[in-house]
Tab-separated table of C-alpha atoms in Angstrom:
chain	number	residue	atom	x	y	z
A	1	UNK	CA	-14.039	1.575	-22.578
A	2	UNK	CA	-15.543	4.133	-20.506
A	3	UNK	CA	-16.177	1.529	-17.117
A	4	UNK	CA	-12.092	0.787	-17.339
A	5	UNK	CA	-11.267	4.333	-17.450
A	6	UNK	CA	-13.468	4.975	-14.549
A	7	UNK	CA	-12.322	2.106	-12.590
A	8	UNK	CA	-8.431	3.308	-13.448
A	9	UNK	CA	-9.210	6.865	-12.030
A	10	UNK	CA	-10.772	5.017	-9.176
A	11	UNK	CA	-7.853	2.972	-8.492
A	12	UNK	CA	-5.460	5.998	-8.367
A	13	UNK	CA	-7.507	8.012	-5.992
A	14	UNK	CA	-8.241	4.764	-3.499
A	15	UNK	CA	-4.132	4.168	-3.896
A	16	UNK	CA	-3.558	7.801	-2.868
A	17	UNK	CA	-5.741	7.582	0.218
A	18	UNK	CA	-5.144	4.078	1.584
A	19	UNK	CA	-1.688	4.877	1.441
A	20	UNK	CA	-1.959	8.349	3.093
A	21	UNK	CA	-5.113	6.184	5.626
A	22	UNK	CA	-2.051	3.396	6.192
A	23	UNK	CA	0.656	5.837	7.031
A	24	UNK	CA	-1.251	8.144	9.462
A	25	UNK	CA	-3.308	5.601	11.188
A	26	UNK	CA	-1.151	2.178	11.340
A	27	UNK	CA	2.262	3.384	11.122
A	28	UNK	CA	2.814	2.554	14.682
A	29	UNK	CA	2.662	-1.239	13.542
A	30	UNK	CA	5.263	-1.005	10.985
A	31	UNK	CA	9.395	-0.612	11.539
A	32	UNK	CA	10.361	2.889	10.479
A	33	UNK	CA	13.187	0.796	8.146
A	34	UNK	CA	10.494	-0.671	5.922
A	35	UNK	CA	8.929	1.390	3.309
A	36	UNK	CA	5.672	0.130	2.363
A	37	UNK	CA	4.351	0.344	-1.089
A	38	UNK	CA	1.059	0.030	-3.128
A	39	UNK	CA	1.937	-1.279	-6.113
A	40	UNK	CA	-1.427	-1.946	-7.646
A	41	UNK	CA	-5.039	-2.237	-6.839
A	42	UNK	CA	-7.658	-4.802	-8.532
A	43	UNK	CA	-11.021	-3.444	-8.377
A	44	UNK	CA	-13.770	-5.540	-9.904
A	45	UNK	CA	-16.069	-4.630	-12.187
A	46	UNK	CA	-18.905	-4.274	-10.065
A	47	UNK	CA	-16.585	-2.081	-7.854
A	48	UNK	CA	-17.495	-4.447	-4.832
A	49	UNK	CA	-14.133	-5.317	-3.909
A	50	UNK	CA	-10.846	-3.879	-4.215
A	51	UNK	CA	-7.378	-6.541	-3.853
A	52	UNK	CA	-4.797	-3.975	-3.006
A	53	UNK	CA	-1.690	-5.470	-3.456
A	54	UNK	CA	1.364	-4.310	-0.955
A	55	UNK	CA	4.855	-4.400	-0.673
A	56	UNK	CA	7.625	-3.469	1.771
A	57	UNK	CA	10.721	-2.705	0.381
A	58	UNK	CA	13.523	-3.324	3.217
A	59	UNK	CA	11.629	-6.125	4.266
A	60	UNK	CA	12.903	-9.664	3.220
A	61	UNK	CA	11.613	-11.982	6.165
A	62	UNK	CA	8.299	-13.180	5.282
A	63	UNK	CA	7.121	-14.027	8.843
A	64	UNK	CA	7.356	-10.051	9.481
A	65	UNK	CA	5.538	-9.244	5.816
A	66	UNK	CA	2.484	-12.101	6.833
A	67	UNK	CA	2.387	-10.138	9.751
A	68	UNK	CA	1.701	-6.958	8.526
A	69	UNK	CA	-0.362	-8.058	5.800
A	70	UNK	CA	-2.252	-9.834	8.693
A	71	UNK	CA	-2.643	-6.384	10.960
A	72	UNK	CA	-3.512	-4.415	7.834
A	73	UNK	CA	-6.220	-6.862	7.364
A	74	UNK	CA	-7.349	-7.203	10.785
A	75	UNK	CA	-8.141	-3.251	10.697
A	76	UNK	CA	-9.830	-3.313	7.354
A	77	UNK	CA	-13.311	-1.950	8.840
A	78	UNK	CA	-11.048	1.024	10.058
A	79	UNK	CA	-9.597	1.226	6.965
A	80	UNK	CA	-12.972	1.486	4.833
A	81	UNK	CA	-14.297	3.871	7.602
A	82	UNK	CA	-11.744	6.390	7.003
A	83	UNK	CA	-11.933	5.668	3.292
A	84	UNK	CA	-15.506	6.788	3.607
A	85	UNK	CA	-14.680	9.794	5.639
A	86	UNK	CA	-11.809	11.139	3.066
A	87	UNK	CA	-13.085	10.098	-0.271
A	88	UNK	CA	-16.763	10.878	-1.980
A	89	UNK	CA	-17.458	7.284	-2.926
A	90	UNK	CA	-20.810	6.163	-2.708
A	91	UNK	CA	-20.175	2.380	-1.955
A	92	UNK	CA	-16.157	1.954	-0.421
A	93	UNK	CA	-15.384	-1.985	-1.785
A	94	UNK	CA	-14.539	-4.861	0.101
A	95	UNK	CA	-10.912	-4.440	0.678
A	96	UNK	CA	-8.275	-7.791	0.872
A	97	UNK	CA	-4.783	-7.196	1.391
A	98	UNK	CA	-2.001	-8.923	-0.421
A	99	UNK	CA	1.695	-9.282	-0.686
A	100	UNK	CA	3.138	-7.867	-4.294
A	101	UNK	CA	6.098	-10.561	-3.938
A	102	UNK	CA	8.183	-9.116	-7.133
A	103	UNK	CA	7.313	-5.921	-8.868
A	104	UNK	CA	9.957	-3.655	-11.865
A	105	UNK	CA	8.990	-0.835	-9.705
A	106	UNK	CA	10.313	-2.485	-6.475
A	107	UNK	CA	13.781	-2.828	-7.675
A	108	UNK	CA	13.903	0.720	-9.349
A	109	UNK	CA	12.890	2.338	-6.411
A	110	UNK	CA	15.362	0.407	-4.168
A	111	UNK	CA	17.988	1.506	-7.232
A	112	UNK	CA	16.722	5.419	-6.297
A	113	UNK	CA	17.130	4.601	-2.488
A	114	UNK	CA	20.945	3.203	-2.694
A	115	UNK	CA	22.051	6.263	-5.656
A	116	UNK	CA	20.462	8.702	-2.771
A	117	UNK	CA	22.009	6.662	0.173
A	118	UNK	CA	25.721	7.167	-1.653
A	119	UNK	CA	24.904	10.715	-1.899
């Protein structure tokens, strides 16, 4: 009981700080349009690897998604360098990026975008 609740807490703060690593460091790679979203992370047990699982809302052509999945993964040493830097985690986990390809959360928060787009 007490290893999942650590992990959970874990999981939030690594989801706060990829995100904020993602945005400040790799935005340049993404199209302003497409919103990208961590839906989840999967950290194992062990806490030697972390599956953080991605999604970009405006985005509907997969060739473009593969892409970015493919340049987030190419800088995943940067990625778990600045994770180091900005978090006190003794050992930062193998990261692997992944595409969330249908999440609840995805359509609610498109639902939010178009009720504050007809605003």
């Amino acid at each position: 009981m007490k290893i999942s609740i650590k992990i959970n807490k874990l999981c939030k703060e690594l989801k706060t700080h990829l995100f904020k690593i993602i945005i400040r460091n790799l935005n340049y790679t993404f199209k302003k349009k497409d919103i990208i979203y961590i839906s989840y992370i999967d950290l194992s047990k062990n806490l030697t690897h972390a599956k953080i699982y991605i999604d970009f809302i405006n985005q509907k052509n997969k060739n473009i998604i593969n892409n970015y999945i493919y340049t987030l993964q190419k800088h995943e040493k940067i990625i778990q360098k600045k994770l180091k830097q900005t978090t006190y985690i003794k050992y930062i986990p193998k990261i692997t990026f992944l595409h969330e390809k249908f999440n609840k959360k995805k359509l609610f928060i498109l639902n939010l975008i178009k009720k504050a787009n007809k605003k």
